[in-house]
Short mmCIF file of C-alpha atoms and ligand atoms in Angstrom, two decimals:
data_model
loop_
_atom_site.label_atom_id
_atom_site.label_comp_id
_atom_site.label_asym_id
_atom_site.label_seq_id
_atom_site.Cartn_x
_atom_site.Cartn_y
_atom_site.Cartn_z
CA MET P 78 0.25 0.16 -0.08
CA PRO P 79 1.75 3.34 -1.00
CA ASN P 80 2.28 5.70 2.10
CA ALA P 81 3.82 9.40 2.23
CA ARG P 82 5.38 10.90 5.55
CA ALA P 83 5.34 14.43 5.15
CA PRO P 84 7.07 16.51 8.10
CA GLY P 85 6.00 19.39 9.61
CA ARG P 86 7.62 22.91 9.93
CA VAL P 87 9.45 25.77 11.95
CA ASN P 88 10.98 28.96 10.01
CA LEU P 89 13.69 29.76 12.06
CA ILE P 90 14.17 33.76 10.79
CA GLY P 91 12.78 35.24 7.91
CA ASP P 92 8.45 35.49 8.24
CA HIS P 93 5.97 37.03 5.61
CA THR P 94 8.65 36.95 3.45
CA ASP P 95 7.98 34.16 1.12
CA TYR P 96 4.83 36.03 -0.43
CA ASN P 97 7.40 38.71 -0.99
CA ALA P 98 10.10 37.12 -3.35
CA GLY P 99 12.44 37.71 -0.16
CA ARG P 100 14.04 35.21 2.01
CA ALA P 101 13.74 32.32 4.67
CA LEU P 102 15.54 29.62 6.86
CA PRO P 103 12.60 26.98 7.61
CA MET P 104 13.92 23.59 8.57
CA ALA P 105 11.18 20.50 8.33
CA VAL P 106 11.02 19.24 11.81
CA ASP P 107 11.04 15.29 13.16
CA VAL P 108 7.23 14.96 13.55
CA GLY P 109 4.65 14.94 10.82
CA THR P 110 1.65 13.18 8.44
CA THR P 111 1.54 9.78 7.29
CA ALA P 112 -1.02 9.52 4.36
CA THR P 113 -1.76 5.35 3.36
CA PHE P 114 -3.24 5.31 -0.25
CA GLU P 115 -5.54 1.72 -0.95
CA PRO P 116 -6.28 2.21 -4.24
CA ALA P 117 -9.88 0.56 -5.72
CA PRO P 118 -11.66 0.48 -9.04
CA ILE P 119 -14.29 3.69 -7.30
CA ALA P 120 -14.25 6.50 -8.72
CA SER P 121 -14.40 8.45 -5.41
CA LEU P 122 -11.62 8.63 -2.50
CA GLN P 123 -12.92 7.58 1.31
CA LEU P 124 -10.83 10.06 3.43
CA SER P 125 -10.39 9.45 7.13
CA SER P 126 -8.22 10.90 9.61
CA ASP P 127 -6.63 9.45 13.10
CA ALA P 128 -7.85 13.27 14.24
CA PHE P 129 -11.53 13.51 13.08
CA THR P 130 -14.07 11.21 13.03
CA GLU P 131 -16.12 11.86 9.88
CA VAL P 132 -14.95 10.28 7.30
CA ALA P 133 -14.95 12.54 4.04
CA THR P 134 -16.09 11.41 0.35
CA ILE P 135 -14.01 13.26 -2.50
CA PRO P 136 -14.31 12.33 -5.71
CA VAL P 137 -11.53 11.69 -7.98
CA ASP P 138 -12.98 14.39 -10.23
CA VAL P 139 -13.64 16.98 -7.47
CA ASP P 140 -14.30 20.48 -9.12
CA PRO P 141 -11.77 23.13 -8.11
CA ASP P 142 -13.99 25.66 -7.47
CA PRO P 143 -13.14 27.31 -4.29
CA ARG P 144 -17.45 27.80 -3.77
CA GLN P 145 -18.07 24.07 -3.66
CA LEU P 146 -15.00 23.62 -1.92
CA GLY P 147 -15.74 25.67 0.62
CA ALA P 148 -19.15 24.02 1.15
CA LEU P 149 -18.18 20.66 1.45
CA GLU P 150 -18.41 18.79 4.33
CA PRO P 151 -16.63 17.36 6.88
CA ALA P 152 -14.73 20.68 7.20
CA TRP P 153 -11.65 19.13 7.26
CA ALA P 154 -11.32 17.05 4.49
CA ARG P 155 -11.67 20.73 2.40
CA LEU P 156 -8.09 21.69 1.81
CA ALA P 157 -7.87 17.80 1.21
CA ALA P 158 -10.42 18.16 -1.61
CA ALA P 159 -8.39 20.87 -2.88
CA VAL P 160 -5.34 18.76 -3.41
CA VAL P 161 -7.12 16.09 -5.12
CA ALA P 162 -8.87 18.64 -7.36
CA LEU P 163 -5.12 19.46 -8.35
CA ALA P 164 -3.92 15.78 -8.36
CA ARG P 165 -6.44 14.62 -10.33
CA PRO P 166 -5.59 10.56 -9.31
CA ALA P 167 -6.18 8.08 -11.59
CA THR P 168 -8.00 5.79 -9.57
CA GLY P 169 -10.10 6.50 -6.16
CA GLY P 170 -9.73 3.75 -3.05
CA SER P 171 -9.28 5.05 0.63
CA VAL P 172 -6.71 7.01 1.79
CA ARG P 173 -5.93 6.99 6.03
CA ILE P 174 -4.28 9.78 7.45
CA SER P 175 -2.54 9.86 10.78
CA SER P 176 -0.05 12.32 12.33
CA THR P 177 2.71 13.18 15.07
CA LEU P 178 2.16 17.07 14.55
CA PRO P 179 0.67 18.32 17.69
CA ILE P 180 -2.22 20.22 17.33
CA GLY P 181 -2.03 23.92 17.55
CA ALA P 182 1.61 23.88 17.76
CA GLY P 183 1.96 26.42 14.70
CA LEU P 184 4.12 23.47 12.68
CA SER P 185 2.14 24.01 10.16
CA SER P 186 0.29 21.10 9.88
CA SER P 187 -1.86 21.69 7.07
CA ALA P 188 1.14 22.05 4.59
CA ALA P 189 2.11 18.07 5.86
CA LEU P 190 -1.40 16.97 5.10
CA ALA P 191 -1.07 18.64 1.68
CA VAL P 192 1.88 17.47 0.71
CA ALA P 193 1.64 14.00 1.83
CA LEU P 194 -1.49 13.39 -0.02
CA ALA P 195 -0.18 14.92 -3.31
CA CYS P 196 2.78 12.42 -3.03
CA VAL P 197 0.53 9.61 -1.99
CA LEU P 198 -1.69 10.43 -5.00
CA GLY P 199 1.27 9.91 -7.75
CA VAL P 200 2.24 13.60 -7.71
CA GLU P 201 5.42 13.78 -9.42
CA GLY P 202 8.82 15.94 -9.67
CA PRO P 203 10.51 18.48 -7.89
CA PRO P 204 9.91 19.49 -4.23
CA ILE P 205 8.87 23.30 -5.86
CA VAL P 206 6.43 21.71 -8.44
CA VAL P 207 4.42 19.23 -5.04
CA ALA P 208 5.00 22.57 -3.26
CA ARG P 209 3.23 24.48 -5.93
CA LEU P 210 0.15 22.41 -6.05
CA CYS P 211 0.02 22.09 -2.14
CA GLN P 212 -0.17 26.55 -2.47
CA GLN P 213 -2.83 26.59 -5.31
CA ALA P 214 -4.72 24.24 -2.98
CA GLU P 215 -4.60 26.25 0.29
CA HIS P 216 -5.31 29.39 -2.44
CA LEU P 217 -8.50 27.40 -3.64
CA VAL P 218 -9.66 27.14 -0.16
CA GLY P 219 -9.33 30.65 0.96
CA ALA P 220 -5.59 30.98 2.27
CA PRO P 221 -3.75 33.36 -0.10
CA VAL P 222 -0.73 31.64 1.84
CA GLY P 223 3.13 31.42 0.08
CA LEU P 224 5.76 28.79 -0.50
CA LEU P 225 7.25 28.53 2.95
CA ASP P 226 5.70 26.06 4.44
CA PRO P 227 5.04 22.91 1.61
CA LEU P 228 8.56 23.76 0.09
CA THR P 229 10.08 22.73 3.64
CA SER P 230 8.14 20.42 4.18
CA ALA P 231 8.50 18.68 0.34
CA GLY P 232 12.52 19.50 -0.02
CA ALA P 233 14.28 20.53 3.58
CA ARG P 234 17.20 17.73 4.33
CA ALA P 235 17.86 15.86 7.30
CA GLY P 236 20.00 18.17 9.88
CA HIS P 237 19.92 20.97 7.92
CA ALA P 238 17.73 23.95 7.52
CA LEU P 239 16.49 25.87 3.95
CA LEU P 240 17.28 28.69 3.13
CA VAL P 241 14.98 29.76 0.57
CA ASP P 242 15.15 32.37 -1.91
CA PHE P 243 12.02 32.86 -3.27
CA ALA P 244 12.71 35.63 -5.90
CA THR P 245 14.68 32.63 -7.78
CA LEU P 246 13.22 29.76 -6.10
CA THR P 247 16.68 28.00 -5.20
CA THR P 248 17.14 26.42 -2.16
CA ARG P 249 20.47 25.97 -0.18
CA ASP P 250 20.85 23.44 3.00
CA VAL P 251 22.46 24.65 6.04
CA PRO P 252 23.75 22.05 8.22
CA LEU P 253 22.46 22.34 11.82
CA THR P 254 24.71 21.55 14.47
CA GLU P 255 23.92 19.48 17.79
CA ALA P 256 24.93 21.77 20.03
CA VAL P 257 21.72 24.06 19.33
CA ASP P 258 18.43 23.03 20.68
CA VAL P 259 15.39 24.26 18.51
CA VAL P 260 12.92 25.01 20.87
CA VAL P 261 9.58 25.85 20.17
CA ALA P 262 6.69 26.95 22.93
CA ASP P 263 3.00 27.46 22.22
CA SER P 264 1.90 30.85 23.42
CA GLY P 265 -1.53 29.73 24.28
CA ASP P 266 -2.99 32.05 21.63
CA HIS P 267 -5.20 30.43 18.73
CA ARG P 268 -7.39 33.33 17.71
CA SER P 269 -8.95 33.22 14.69
CA LEU P 270 -8.35 36.46 13.53
CA ARG P 271 -5.57 34.81 12.13
CA GLU P 272 -6.63 34.60 8.24
CA ALA P 273 -8.10 37.72 8.22
CA GLY P 274 -5.01 39.64 9.52
CA TYR P 275 -2.40 37.21 7.15
CA ALA P 276 -4.97 38.00 4.31
CA ALA P 277 -4.10 41.71 5.23
CA ARG P 278 -0.61 41.78 5.22
CA VAL P 279 -0.36 40.00 2.27
CA ALA P 280 -2.43 43.26 0.49
CA GLU P 281 -0.57 45.68 2.33
CA CYS P 282 2.86 44.02 0.45
CA GLU P 283 1.42 44.17 -2.41
CA ALA P 284 0.21 48.27 -1.94
CA ALA P 285 3.68 48.52 -1.22
CA ALA P 286 5.21 46.09 -4.03
CA ALA P 287 3.00 48.22 -6.56
CA VAL P 288 5.14 51.66 -5.59
CA VAL P 289 8.71 50.26 -5.05
CA GLY P 290 8.88 45.98 -6.75
CA PRO P 291 8.78 43.07 -5.26
CA LEU P 292 10.23 43.82 -1.13
CA GLY P 293 12.18 40.84 -0.98
CA LEU P 294 13.67 42.75 -3.31
CA ALA P 295 14.21 46.26 -2.03
CA GLY P 296 16.87 47.56 0.00
CA PRO P 297 16.22 50.39 2.40
CA ASP P 298 15.80 53.83 0.22
CA ASP P 299 12.89 52.16 -1.17
CA VAL P 300 11.36 52.07 2.13
CA VAL P 301 12.57 55.36 2.70
CA GLY P 302 10.86 56.43 -0.53
CA LEU P 303 6.76 55.11 0.53
CA ARG P 304 5.07 57.85 1.42
CA ASP P 305 2.83 56.08 3.66
CA PRO P 306 3.75 55.15 6.63
CA LEU P 307 1.78 52.33 7.22
CA LEU P 308 3.20 50.31 4.04
CA ARG P 309 6.52 51.62 5.66
CA ARG P 310 6.99 50.33 7.65
CA ARG P 311 4.99 46.83 6.62
CA ALA P 312 8.07 46.86 3.54
CA ARG P 313 10.97 48.04 6.10
CA HIS P 314 10.07 44.74 8.13
CA VAL P 315 10.22 42.55 4.91
CA VAL P 316 13.87 44.42 3.31
CA THR P 317 15.68 44.21 7.44
CA GLU P 318 14.07 40.61 7.81
CA CYS P 319 15.47 39.36 4.53
CA ALA P 320 18.69 40.87 6.17
CA ARG P 321 18.68 39.26 8.82
CA VAL P 322 18.00 35.62 7.08
CA ASP P 323 21.62 36.58 5.65
CA ALA P 324 22.83 37.26 8.53
CA VAL P 325 21.62 34.04 10.69
CA VAL P 326 22.68 32.11 7.60
CA ALA P 327 26.81 33.69 8.14
CA ALA P 328 26.17 33.81 12.00
CA LEU P 329 25.31 29.68 12.20
CA ALA P 330 28.29 28.75 9.71
CA ALA P 331 30.85 30.71 12.09
CA GLY P 332 29.13 28.80 15.10
CA ASP P 333 27.97 31.77 16.44
CA LEU P 334 25.02 30.80 18.20
CA ALA P 335 24.84 34.08 20.18
CA GLY P 336 25.04 36.36 17.17
CA ALA P 337 21.97 34.06 15.51
CA GLY P 338 20.19 34.55 18.96
CA ALA P 339 20.26 38.13 18.68
CA LEU P 340 19.00 38.53 15.16
CA LEU P 341 15.85 36.65 15.99
CA VAL P 342 15.61 39.20 19.07
CA GLU P 343 15.68 41.82 15.95
CA SER P 344 13.32 39.74 14.05
CA HIS P 345 10.43 39.44 16.95
CA ARG P 346 10.99 42.89 17.05
CA SER P 347 10.50 43.93 13.60
CA LEU P 348 7.35 41.79 13.44
CA ALA P 349 5.45 43.17 16.38
CA ASP P 350 6.65 46.41 15.70
CA ASP P 351 6.67 46.89 11.73
CA PHE P 352 5.17 44.40 10.80
CA GLU P 353 2.07 44.05 13.98
CA VAL P 354 1.82 40.40 13.99
CA SER P 355 2.53 39.44 17.78
CA THR P 356 0.19 39.76 20.27
CA PRO P 357 0.44 40.23 23.89
CA ALA P 358 0.60 36.33 24.70
CA VAL P 359 3.70 35.76 22.36
CA ASP P 360 5.17 38.79 23.52
CA ALA P 361 5.01 36.98 26.62
CA ALA P 362 6.51 33.49 25.26
CA VAL P 363 9.32 35.17 23.71
CA ALA P 364 9.74 37.24 27.44
CA ALA P 365 9.47 33.83 28.99
CA LEU P 366 11.93 31.63 26.80
CA LEU P 367 14.49 35.10 26.71
CA ALA P 368 14.77 34.51 30.22
CA CYS P 369 15.99 30.87 30.58
CA PRO P 370 19.75 30.83 31.20
CA GLY P 371 20.93 29.14 28.09
CA VAL P 372 18.78 30.28 25.40
CA HIS P 373 20.26 32.23 22.62
CA GLY P 374 17.30 34.23 20.88
CA ALA P 375 13.71 33.67 20.65
CA ARG P 376 11.04 34.95 18.32
CA LEU P 377 7.39 34.36 16.96
CA THR P 378 7.54 32.05 14.60
CA GLY P 379 5.23 31.78 11.39
CA GLY P 380 1.78 33.50 10.17
CA GLY P 381 1.18 35.24 13.99
CA PHE P 382 -1.76 36.89 15.00
CA GLY P 383 -0.86 34.20 18.17
CA GLY P 384 0.71 30.71 17.38
CA SER P 385 3.71 30.33 18.65
CA VAL P 386 7.35 30.77 19.46
CA VAL P 387 10.71 29.24 18.24
CA ALA P 388 13.94 29.73 20.15
CA LEU P 389 17.72 28.82 19.29
CA ALA P 390 18.64 27.51 22.95
CA GLU P 391 21.62 25.56 24.45
CA PRO P 392 20.84 21.99 25.30
CA GLY P 393 18.98 21.18 28.49
CA ALA P 394 18.16 24.97 28.92
CA VAL P 395 14.41 24.86 28.32
CA GLY P 396 12.33 21.96 29.52
CA THR P 397 9.30 20.41 28.51
CA THR P 398 6.94 23.62 29.38
CA VAL P 399 7.32 27.07 30.11
CA SER P 400 5.44 29.52 32.22
CA VAL P 401 3.68 32.05 30.14
CA GLY P 402 2.03 34.53 32.63
CA GLY P 403 1.70 32.24 35.17
CA ARG P 404 0.23 29.42 32.83
CA PRO P 405 2.59 26.75 31.83
CA ARG P 406 2.96 25.86 28.57
CA SER P 407 3.62 23.39 25.88
CA VAL P 408 7.38 23.37 24.70
CA TRP P 409 8.55 21.27 22.04
CA HIS P 410 12.65 20.07 21.58
CA LEU P 411 12.75 19.51 17.16
CA ARG P 412 15.37 18.25 15.30
CA PRO P 413 15.74 18.90 11.38
CA ALA P 414 14.36 16.49 9.64
CA ALA P 415 13.94 15.12 5.92
CA GLY P 416 11.31 16.37 3.68
CA CYS P 417 8.79 13.93 1.75
CA LEU P 418 10.78 13.96 -1.29
CA ARG P 419 14.02 14.32 0.34
CA PRO P 420 14.14 10.95 2.57
CA SER P 421 17.24 10.20 4.29
CA PRO P 422 19.56 7.26 2.84
CA PRO P 423 19.24 4.57 5.40
C1 GLA B 562 2.52 31.06 7.38
C2 GLA B 562 2.18 30.69 5.87
C3 GLA B 562 3.75 30.90 5.17
C4 GLA B 562 4.43 32.49 5.37
C5 GLA B 562 4.01 32.32 7.06
C6 GLA B 562 4.89 33.86 7.44
O1 GLA B 562 2.65 29.88 8.14
O2 GLA B 562 1.35 30.08 5.27
O3 GLA B 562 3.39 30.99 3.19
O4 GLA B 562 4.12 33.53 4.69
O5 GLA B 562 2.85 32.07 7.55
O6 GLA B 562 6.20 33.92 6.94
#
């Protein structure tokens, strides 16, 4: 029975840069989603998941129309249906989804699901081809996301972070030393405003790009030239964030973990002040991690408006929970894993 396993991801630095032709440094993590496909001579896919009780029936020729996909029940299967609509499997059958990704941890469970499903249904090609299909599926169900999550889930290399240049769609494997513990903490803030807020930031960046061109290719002078103060702040985040991605890659290559950590802290300030995607709970989670001796740096990771925080720490510096505003919050210690399409040699 064919199966495909796609990892979640955590973004070490470079947020809200992917849809701006900028740069980011994510890594695939050692928890993920597996899709197991049992083909049968029928015209639909029976989709079941460990996480949900309702089974979804998706015609193999399901219409990629966003309105129809948005009305599909059960709701958990809408993204999967969009992947099916684009993958156009030759046959139906049953697909079982199981996941070790912690729910709500901001480790991109939706990209892991989309990549695992696309691969098990026979979508072929390099990681960027699979990632584009998964991104398009997200767009069909109303999430105007970039390529960061599916490209990492498909194309990262074990033991490495993945430096992605979204202007050229080229990637470079960046080795991660065992001397650094990649820690993710849940802020406890899972607000539904996330989707509206994310779409608003995409639109603001588009408005700025209409004046100065793609923000990931812009420089400080372009930012100063923007007359609208809000667009200027948004653009300043993207321009400075891309520079920080390059600086973190250099710091890691030099073994300068303190330097890399300081850049994560700067990134958080930029995401909170200029890009305005942090929340009090996320700020508190960053502060709680930074207060632990041996933490090099911490920042919001992913889309923001709640969600998770990533830190680089000395092994052993952070436990399995961290107290945020007097409440214990879950902490995950993650290792850089292989993408779905780059399995490690046995
Ligand atoms: C979400 C999106 C990504 C990316 C990040 C922010 O995770 O899915 O495409 O834009 O937010 O960096």
